[in-house]
Amino acid sequence: MNPEHLVSSCRNSIVWPGEFPGAHWVDVQEEQAVLDVLRNGSLFRYYGIGAPAAVDRFEAAACAYYGAPYALAVNSGTGALLAAMSALGVGPGGEVIVPAFLWVATVGAVVQCNAIPVLCEVDDSLNMDPAALERAITARTRLIVPVHMAGAPCDMDGIMAVARRHGIPVLEDCAQCNGGEFHGRKVGTFGDLGIFSLQLNKNITCGEGGLIVTKDRRLFERAFSAHDMGLIRRDGRLAAPEPYALSWGAGRRMTELCGAVAAVQLTKLPAILDRMRGSKRRLKERLAGLPGVSFRRLPDPAGDTGPFLILMLPDEARARAAVERMQAGGLHSAIRLADYGMHIYSNITALVNRTPLSPAGNPWNLPGNTDRRLDYDRGACPRSDALFAHSVLLPIPSILTPELETAAAWLIRAAVAV
C-alpha cells in the first residue's frame, strides 16, 4: 500500500489535542487561587482592600525554581523583553543579534527600543549558531539574544564564550523553553537576564504574563523601574531609586489574578515537562531508522522540555508531502517550518519592509543607524532557509495517551515514506 493509501485508511482516526501545555493542566487548584484573590479584594499587586500576596509568592517560587536571586513578574513575555532591554540600555545606534528562528516579539522589542536587529544563522539544532554569532558581531553590537526555540536549549557554552570574548551582554529568551536546562542548569540563568512567557501556548500559563530572572541587583532594579512607573517600590509604595535605576516606566505589572494562576502552574511544571518529554521520547523511538529522516540535533537532549518534535526530511518536496499526509490523517497542527508564521524571520512583513515606528522612520532612519542597511528578506540567512524548507514541526501535547502516541507514530511513518 502506498503512503497516500496508508494515510487515507486512518483519515480522521486521530483526534490530536491542541498544544497549550499548561492550559491542559488547569484544575481546581488554579480556580481556588483565583477565588482567594477575588475574596481578598486586592487585584492590584501592590495594594488594595486586603494585603496582596499572589505575585510576591510567584516571584519567590520562581527564584527558588530557576536558582536566581531576583525574579520580576510582568504582564507578558513581550513586556519582559522590553523591560529587560531597557535595563540593558538598548537604544539608537546599537545593534542586537537575534536568530533567524524566533518569534516576532523578540525582534519587535529590538525595534521598539530604536535599535537595529541583526539576524544570525541557526545550525542544525535550529537555534543560534555560535560560529555564525561570532561573524555577526560588529563594533555596534550591544546585545545578544539567544532564543531557546521549540522547547530545546541553545548551545549556551558556545554562545557565552563568544559574548565574553567580546564583552557583550546576553539576554536569554526562554519563552518556548520554560523549565529547560543546559548541562543541568536552568535556561535563563546563563546570560545577564532571562525572560519567560506565560501566554496560553507556553509550558505553563496564566493566559498572559511574563517573568524576568537575573543574578544582578542593579539590572533587576533597572528592569523593575522600566516595568512599573520609572521608580522602585518600598512596601508597595513608589520610591526614588538610585540614579542608575531611574527611567520611564511602562506599566507592565502583573496582576494578582495572573500571579495566583502562575504560582500554581509553576508547581505543575515538572510534571508537565515529564509528560511531554516522555511522549516525545517514545515517538522518536518508534520513528527511529526511517530512511532519509532525521531529528533536529539537541545540544543537551536531557534539557529539552519536549513540546515539539521536529523531523528533517531530505528535501522541500518530501517535507511538503509529509505535512499534507500528516494533516490529512488528523495531525492538523503539523507544519513545515518555513510556513511557521512569524517564527521565521522572512515571514515577518514589518521586518522585511523595515516598517518604521513613526513617520520619522525610526529606528532605521535615526542618526547613527542610517548607514546600516540590512536585508531581512528570504535569502538573508540561506543556511537557515534551507533548514526551514525541509523541516517538519509537530506540537507534542502534554496529555497524550499511549493510544494517541502509537497512532501518531504509525501515521508519521506512513506520511514520510518514500
Short mmCIF file of C-alpha atoms in Angstrom, two decimals:
data_model
loop_
_atom_site.label_atom_id
_atom_site.label_comp_id
_atom_site.label_asym_id
_atom_site.label_seq_id
_atom_site.Cartn_x
_atom_site.Cartn_y
_atom_site.Cartn_z
CA MET A 1 0.00 0.00 0.00
CA ASN A 2 1.44 3.40 -0.97
CA PRO A 3 1.73 6.29 1.54
CA GLU A 4 -1.43 8.03 0.33
CA HIS A 5 -3.49 4.87 0.83
CA LEU A 6 -1.92 4.28 4.23
CA VAL A 7 -2.83 7.78 5.35
CA SER A 8 -6.34 7.70 3.91
CA SER A 9 -7.00 4.44 5.73
CA CYS A 10 -6.66 6.26 9.08
CA ARG A 11 -8.16 9.58 7.96
CA ASN A 12 -9.89 11.31 10.87
CA SER A 13 -8.93 8.42 13.19
CA ILE A 14 -6.57 10.64 15.21
CA VAL A 15 -8.06 13.40 17.34
CA TRP A 16 -4.85 15.25 18.19
CA PRO A 17 -5.22 17.66 21.13
CA GLY A 18 -4.31 21.32 20.82
CA GLU A 19 -0.88 22.25 22.13
CA PHE A 20 -1.40 24.58 25.17
CA PRO A 21 0.85 22.56 27.55
CA GLY A 22 0.00 24.29 30.82
CA ALA A 23 -3.64 25.02 29.97
CA HIS A 24 -4.44 21.30 29.82
CA TRP A 25 -3.46 21.09 33.50
CA VAL A 26 -5.68 23.87 34.84
CA ASP A 27 -7.97 22.50 37.53
CA VAL A 28 -9.46 23.33 40.92
CA GLN A 29 -6.10 24.50 42.25
CA GLU A 30 -5.98 27.47 39.88
CA GLU A 31 -9.69 28.05 40.47
CA GLN A 32 -9.18 28.23 44.23
CA ALA A 33 -6.17 30.54 43.85
CA VAL A 34 -8.21 32.97 41.74
CA LEU A 35 -11.12 32.87 44.19
CA ASP A 36 -8.72 33.64 47.04
CA VAL A 37 -7.58 36.78 45.23
CA LEU A 38 -11.13 37.87 44.45
CA ARG A 39 -12.24 37.36 48.02
CA ASN A 40 -9.20 39.24 49.29
CA GLY A 41 -10.34 42.25 47.27
CA SER A 42 -6.86 43.20 46.02
CA LEU A 43 -6.43 42.57 42.31
CA PHE A 44 -3.53 45.04 42.03
CA ARG A 45 -0.27 43.58 43.23
CA TYR A 46 0.89 46.40 45.48
CA TYR A 47 -2.16 47.42 47.49
CA GLY A 48 -5.91 47.03 47.86
CA ILE A 49 -8.65 46.10 50.30
CA GLY A 50 -6.66 43.18 51.63
CA ALA A 51 -2.90 42.57 51.62
CA PRO A 52 -1.94 41.34 48.13
CA ALA A 53 0.47 38.41 48.09
CA ALA A 54 -0.06 36.27 44.96
CA VAL A 55 2.55 37.89 42.71
CA ASP A 56 5.01 38.01 45.60
CA ARG A 57 4.53 34.26 46.11
CA PHE A 58 5.04 33.59 42.42
CA GLU A 59 8.27 35.60 42.31
CA ALA A 60 9.63 33.87 45.42
CA ALA A 61 8.80 30.45 43.96
CA ALA A 62 10.43 31.46 40.66
CA CYS A 63 13.66 32.43 42.42
CA ALA A 64 13.76 29.02 44.05
CA TYR A 65 12.87 27.08 40.90
CA TYR A 66 15.28 28.80 38.49
CA GLY A 67 18.04 29.30 41.03
CA ALA A 68 18.14 33.06 40.52
CA PRO A 69 18.31 35.63 43.35
CA TYR A 70 15.94 38.05 41.59
CA ALA A 71 12.68 37.44 39.73
CA LEU A 72 10.25 40.03 38.37
CA ALA A 73 6.74 39.12 37.20
CA VAL A 74 5.38 41.24 34.34
CA ASN A 75 2.32 41.44 32.12
CA SER A 76 3.62 39.43 29.15
CA GLY A 77 6.64 37.87 27.53
CA THR A 78 6.86 40.90 25.26
CA GLY A 79 6.74 43.15 28.32
CA ALA A 80 9.57 41.11 29.81
CA LEU A 81 11.68 41.58 26.67
CA LEU A 82 11.08 45.33 26.64
CA ALA A 83 11.80 45.81 30.33
CA ALA A 84 14.94 43.67 30.09
CA MET A 85 16.25 45.52 27.04
CA SER A 86 15.56 48.81 28.79
CA ALA A 87 17.53 47.58 31.79
CA LEU A 88 20.42 46.72 29.49
CA GLY A 89 20.40 50.17 27.87
CA VAL A 90 19.48 49.07 24.34
CA GLY A 91 18.83 52.12 22.17
CA PRO A 92 19.56 54.08 18.97
CA GLY A 93 22.86 53.33 17.29
CA GLY A 94 23.03 49.88 18.81
CA GLU A 95 22.65 46.51 17.15
CA VAL A 96 21.03 43.45 18.72
CA ILE A 97 21.76 39.99 17.34
CA VAL A 98 18.77 37.63 17.11
CA PRO A 99 18.41 34.20 15.46
CA ALA A 100 16.61 33.58 12.17
CA PHE A 101 14.20 31.26 14.02
CA LEU A 102 12.44 33.26 16.73
CA TRP A 103 9.11 34.93 17.43
CA VAL A 104 8.08 38.36 16.18
CA ALA A 105 8.03 39.77 19.74
CA THR A 106 11.78 39.24 20.10
CA VAL A 107 12.72 41.27 17.06
CA GLY A 108 9.82 43.67 17.70
CA ALA A 109 11.24 44.55 21.12
CA VAL A 110 14.55 45.46 19.50
CA VAL A 111 12.78 47.80 17.09
CA GLN A 112 10.68 49.29 19.89
CA CYS A 113 13.95 50.21 21.60
CA ASN A 114 15.03 52.01 18.40
CA ALA A 115 17.91 49.59 17.90
CA ILE A 116 18.76 47.65 14.76
CA PRO A 117 18.07 43.88 14.68
CA VAL A 118 20.85 41.80 13.15
CA LEU A 119 20.00 38.27 12.02
CA CYS A 120 22.13 35.27 12.94
CA GLU A 121 22.01 31.91 11.19
CA VAL A 122 20.79 28.86 13.07
CA ASP A 123 22.53 25.49 12.86
CA ASP A 124 21.01 22.02 12.74
CA SER A 125 19.80 22.47 16.32
CA LEU A 126 17.57 25.22 14.84
CA ASN A 127 18.95 27.56 17.49
CA MET A 128 21.54 30.33 17.25
CA ASP A 129 24.81 29.07 15.73
CA PRO A 130 27.75 30.20 17.90
CA ALA A 131 30.09 30.29 14.89
CA ALA A 132 27.65 32.48 12.94
CA LEU A 133 27.19 34.65 16.02
CA GLU A 134 30.92 35.40 16.04
CA ARG A 135 30.70 36.58 12.43
CA ALA A 136 27.64 38.76 13.13
CA ILE A 137 29.29 40.91 15.79
CA THR A 138 30.31 44.46 14.88
CA ALA A 139 31.55 47.47 16.81
CA ARG A 140 27.88 48.43 17.26
CA THR A 141 26.69 45.16 18.80
CA ARG A 142 25.13 45.97 22.16
CA LEU A 143 23.24 42.77 22.96
CA ILE A 144 22.97 39.09 22.01
CA VAL A 145 19.55 37.42 22.31
CA PRO A 146 19.68 33.63 22.00
CA VAL A 147 16.17 32.19 21.75
CA HIS A 148 15.64 28.67 23.08
CA MET A 149 13.22 27.70 20.34
CA ALA A 150 10.63 24.94 20.17
CA GLY A 151 11.40 23.67 23.66
CA ALA A 152 15.13 23.00 23.31
CA PRO A 153 18.05 24.91 24.85
CA CYS A 154 20.69 26.66 22.79
CA ASP A 155 24.39 25.80 23.00
CA MET A 156 24.93 28.24 25.85
CA ASP A 157 28.57 27.27 26.31
CA GLY A 158 29.36 28.36 22.77
CA ILE A 159 27.20 31.48 22.88
CA MET A 160 28.52 32.66 26.25
CA ALA A 161 32.11 32.10 25.12
CA VAL A 162 31.55 34.46 22.18
CA ALA A 163 29.77 37.01 24.36
CA ARG A 164 32.52 37.02 27.00
CA ARG A 165 35.23 37.31 24.37
CA HIS A 166 33.63 40.49 23.06
CA GLY A 167 32.25 41.84 26.35
CA ILE A 168 28.65 41.87 25.11
CA PRO A 169 25.67 41.22 27.43
CA VAL A 170 23.29 38.32 26.80
CA LEU A 171 19.52 38.26 27.21
CA GLU A 172 18.07 34.74 27.03
CA ASP A 173 14.60 34.42 25.51
CA CYS A 174 13.18 31.30 27.17
CA ALA A 175 9.55 31.83 26.15
CA GLN A 176 9.34 28.41 24.44
CA CYS A 177 11.64 26.55 26.82
CA ASN A 178 10.35 27.18 30.34
CA GLY A 179 11.96 24.62 32.65
CA GLY A 180 14.62 23.68 30.13
CA GLU A 181 18.20 23.03 31.16
CA PHE A 182 21.64 23.08 29.62
CA HIS A 183 24.08 20.73 31.34
CA GLY A 184 21.95 20.68 34.50
CA ARG A 185 21.46 24.44 34.78
CA LYS A 186 18.16 26.18 34.08
CA VAL A 187 17.93 28.23 30.90
CA GLY A 188 17.56 31.91 31.68
CA THR A 189 20.42 31.86 34.20
CA PHE A 190 23.39 31.87 31.82
CA GLY A 191 23.01 35.40 30.46
CA ASP A 192 22.74 38.71 32.24
CA LEU A 193 18.94 38.38 32.17
CA GLY A 194 16.48 35.68 31.17
CA ILE A 195 12.84 36.13 30.18
CA PHE A 196 9.87 33.74 30.12
CA SER A 197 6.37 33.92 28.69
CA LEU A 198 3.23 32.65 30.41
CA GLN A 199 0.97 33.11 27.39
CA LEU A 200 -1.56 30.36 26.60
CA ASN A 201 0.71 28.36 24.26
CA LYS A 202 3.55 28.06 26.76
CA ASN A 203 4.74 25.25 29.07
CA ILE A 204 2.92 26.97 31.93
CA THR A 205 0.37 29.74 31.55
CA CYS A 206 -1.73 32.34 33.29
CA GLY A 207 -3.33 33.37 30.00
CA GLU A 208 -0.91 36.24 29.50
CA GLY A 209 2.13 37.01 31.60
CA GLY A 210 5.90 37.13 31.72
CA LEU A 211 8.88 36.78 34.02
CA ILE A 212 12.40 38.17 34.21
CA VAL A 213 15.18 36.48 36.18
CA THR A 214 18.68 37.76 36.93
CA LYS A 215 21.51 37.47 39.38
CA ASP A 216 22.39 41.19 39.09
CA ARG A 217 20.69 43.51 41.60
CA ARG A 218 21.27 46.63 39.51
CA LEU A 219 19.76 45.04 36.42
CA PHE A 220 16.82 43.86 38.50
CA GLU A 221 16.19 47.38 39.79
CA ARG A 222 16.51 48.84 36.30
CA ALA A 223 14.06 46.27 34.93
CA PHE A 224 11.72 46.92 37.85
CA SER A 225 11.79 50.66 37.18
CA ALA A 226 11.11 50.06 33.47
CA HIS A 227 8.21 47.68 34.13
CA ASP A 228 6.47 49.95 36.66
CA MET A 229 6.47 53.76 36.85
CA GLY A 230 10.14 54.54 36.38
CA LEU A 231 10.80 54.19 40.10
CA ILE A 232 11.19 51.35 42.58
CA ARG A 233 8.81 50.39 45.39
CA ARG A 234 9.21 50.05 49.11
CA ASP A 235 6.38 48.32 50.97
CA GLY A 236 4.30 48.61 47.81
CA ARG A 237 4.71 52.37 47.52
CA LEU A 238 6.66 54.22 44.87
CA ALA A 239 10.09 55.41 45.97
CA ALA A 240 13.03 57.12 44.32
CA PRO A 241 15.71 54.67 43.19
CA GLU A 242 19.42 55.14 42.86
CA PRO A 243 20.17 57.28 39.78
CA TYR A 244 21.15 54.22 37.70
CA ALA A 245 17.61 52.81 38.04
CA LEU A 246 15.64 55.97 37.28
CA SER A 247 13.78 55.57 33.99
CA TRP A 248 10.48 55.98 32.17
CA GLY A 249 8.19 53.18 33.29
CA ALA A 250 5.62 51.49 31.09
CA GLY A 251 3.03 49.93 33.42
CA ARG A 252 3.86 46.28 32.71
CA ARG A 253 2.99 44.97 36.17
CA MET A 254 1.49 41.50 36.63
CA THR A 255 -1.95 41.40 38.25
CA GLU A 256 -2.75 39.37 41.35
CA LEU A 257 -5.13 37.16 39.35
CA CYS A 258 -2.37 36.21 36.91
CA GLY A 259 0.13 35.81 39.73
CA ALA A 260 -2.17 33.41 41.55
CA VAL A 261 -2.56 31.19 38.49
CA ALA A 262 1.14 31.41 37.61
CA ALA A 263 2.19 30.33 41.10
CA VAL A 264 0.03 27.21 40.88
CA GLN A 265 1.19 26.40 37.36
CA LEU A 266 4.84 26.65 38.39
CA THR A 267 4.29 23.81 40.88
CA LYS A 268 2.97 21.69 38.00
CA LEU A 269 5.80 22.44 35.57
CA PRO A 270 7.95 19.39 36.43
CA ALA A 271 5.00 17.05 35.82
CA ILE A 272 4.05 18.81 32.58
CA LEU A 273 7.61 18.53 31.29
CA ASP A 274 7.78 14.89 32.30
CA ARG A 275 4.67 14.09 30.25
CA MET A 276 5.86 15.94 27.13
CA ARG A 277 9.38 14.54 27.35
CA GLY A 278 8.04 11.01 27.76
CA SER A 279 5.69 11.31 24.79
CA LYS A 280 8.40 12.80 22.61
CA ARG A 281 10.93 10.14 23.60
CA ARG A 282 8.52 7.33 22.77
CA LEU A 283 7.60 8.89 19.43
CA LYS A 284 11.26 9.25 18.49
CA GLU A 285 11.93 5.64 19.45
CA ARG A 286 9.08 4.46 17.21
CA LEU A 287 10.26 6.65 14.33
CA ALA A 288 13.94 5.75 14.57
CA GLY A 289 15.56 4.34 11.46
CA LEU A 290 13.23 5.83 8.86
CA PRO A 291 15.19 6.13 5.59
CA GLY A 292 16.18 9.72 4.84
CA VAL A 293 14.57 11.08 8.02
CA SER A 294 16.47 12.58 10.94
CA PHE A 295 15.63 14.60 14.01
CA ARG A 296 16.69 18.08 14.98
CA ARG A 297 20.03 17.98 16.82
CA LEU A 298 19.72 18.80 20.53
CA PRO A 299 22.78 20.39 22.22
CA ASP A 300 21.60 18.84 25.51
CA PRO A 301 18.88 16.20 24.96
CA ALA A 302 18.27 15.86 28.71
CA GLY A 303 17.44 19.56 28.95
CA ASP A 304 14.83 19.55 26.16
CA THR A 305 11.36 20.38 27.50
CA GLY A 306 9.59 18.27 24.87
CA PRO A 307 6.70 20.36 23.47
CA PHE A 308 7.69 19.91 19.81
CA LEU A 309 9.00 17.14 17.58
CA ILE A 310 10.97 18.35 14.55
CA LEU A 311 11.69 15.97 11.67
CA MET A 312 14.24 16.75 8.97
CA LEU A 313 13.50 15.27 5.56
CA PRO A 314 15.79 15.04 2.52
CA ASP A 315 14.28 17.97 0.62
CA GLU A 316 11.48 20.52 0.48
CA ALA A 317 9.21 18.37 -1.71
CA ARG A 318 9.34 15.47 0.77
CA ALA A 319 8.62 17.87 3.64
CA ARG A 320 5.59 19.38 1.90
CA ALA A 321 4.20 15.96 1.05
CA ALA A 322 4.72 14.69 4.58
CA VAL A 323 2.88 17.64 6.09
CA GLU A 324 -0.06 17.17 3.74
CA ARG A 325 -0.33 13.48 4.66
CA MET A 326 0.05 14.13 8.39
CA GLN A 327 -2.66 16.78 8.33
CA ALA A 328 -4.95 14.55 6.27
CA GLY A 329 -4.60 11.82 8.87
CA GLY A 330 -5.57 14.06 11.78
CA LEU A 331 -2.28 15.67 12.83
CA HIS A 332 -3.66 19.08 11.92
CA SER A 333 -1.00 21.05 13.80
CA ALA A 334 1.88 19.59 11.78
CA ILE A 335 3.57 22.29 9.71
CA ARG A 336 6.62 22.77 7.52
CA LEU A 337 8.96 25.04 9.45
CA ALA A 338 9.26 27.52 6.59
CA ASP A 339 5.49 28.07 6.86
CA TYR A 340 5.54 28.56 10.63
CA GLY A 341 4.23 32.13 10.54
CA MET A 342 6.11 34.88 12.34
CA HIS A 343 8.54 32.41 13.90
CA ILE A 344 10.55 32.67 10.67
CA TYR A 345 12.36 35.97 10.08
CA SER A 346 11.34 36.34 6.44
CA ASN A 347 7.64 35.83 7.29
CA ILE A 348 7.64 38.95 9.47
CA THR A 349 6.38 41.52 6.97
CA ALA A 350 7.12 44.53 9.17
CA LEU A 351 10.74 43.39 9.49
CA VAL A 352 11.19 42.61 5.80
CA ASN A 353 9.77 46.05 4.93
CA ARG A 354 11.68 47.79 7.75
CA THR A 355 8.35 49.32 8.78
CA PRO A 356 9.05 52.43 10.88
CA LEU A 357 7.69 53.08 14.34
CA SER A 358 6.64 56.55 13.25
CA PRO A 359 6.75 58.83 10.18
CA ALA A 360 10.27 59.78 11.29
CA GLY A 361 11.36 56.38 10.02
CA ASN A 362 12.81 55.15 13.27
CA PRO A 363 14.79 53.12 14.03
CA TRP A 364 16.31 52.66 10.58
CA ASN A 365 16.45 56.37 9.72
CA LEU A 366 17.67 57.62 13.08
CA PRO A 367 21.10 59.27 13.21
CA GLY A 368 23.61 56.56 13.91
CA ASN A 369 21.57 53.93 12.10
CA THR A 370 21.26 55.34 8.58
CA ASP A 371 24.48 53.84 7.23
CA ARG A 372 23.48 50.30 8.28
CA ARG A 373 21.12 48.88 5.64
CA LEU A 374 20.40 45.24 6.42
CA ASP A 375 18.33 42.83 4.36
CA TYR A 376 15.68 40.80 6.17
CA ASP A 377 14.01 39.15 3.18
CA ARG A 378 14.27 35.44 2.44
CA GLY A 379 17.83 34.71 1.45
CA ALA A 380 19.36 36.85 4.18
CA CYS A 381 20.06 33.62 6.13
CA PRO A 382 20.49 30.98 3.42
CA ARG A 383 21.59 28.15 5.68
CA SER A 384 18.60 28.71 7.94
CA ASP A 385 16.27 28.97 4.94
CA ALA A 386 17.44 25.58 3.70
CA LEU A 387 16.82 24.00 7.12
CA PHE A 388 13.37 25.58 7.38
CA ALA A 389 12.39 24.32 3.92
CA HIS A 390 12.82 20.61 4.70
CA SER A 391 11.96 20.51 8.40
CA VAL A 392 8.54 19.48 9.77
CA LEU A 393 7.31 20.57 13.21
CA LEU A 394 4.65 18.74 15.24
CA PRO A 395 3.49 20.01 18.66
CA ILE A 396 3.53 17.36 21.40
CA PRO A 397 0.55 18.00 23.72
CA SER A 398 1.06 17.42 27.43
CA ILE A 399 -1.88 14.99 27.72
CA LEU A 400 -1.14 12.33 25.10
CA THR A 401 -2.36 8.81 25.77
CA PRO A 402 -0.39 5.68 24.77
CA GLU A 403 -3.01 5.06 22.08
CA LEU A 404 -2.50 8.51 20.56
CA GLU A 405 1.26 8.12 20.63
CA THR A 406 1.01 4.77 18.83
CA ALA A 407 -1.42 6.07 16.22
CA ALA A 408 0.67 9.21 15.61
CA ALA A 409 3.87 7.21 15.14
CA TRP A 410 2.13 4.92 12.64
CA LEU A 411 0.74 7.87 10.71
CA ILE A 412 4.03 9.77 10.65
CA ARG A 413 5.88 6.69 9.36
CA ALA A 414 3.35 6.43 6.56
CA ALA A 415 3.47 10.17 5.83
CA VAL A 416 7.24 10.36 5.44
CA ALA A 417 7.61 7.13 3.44
CA VAL A 418 9.19 7.46 0.02
#
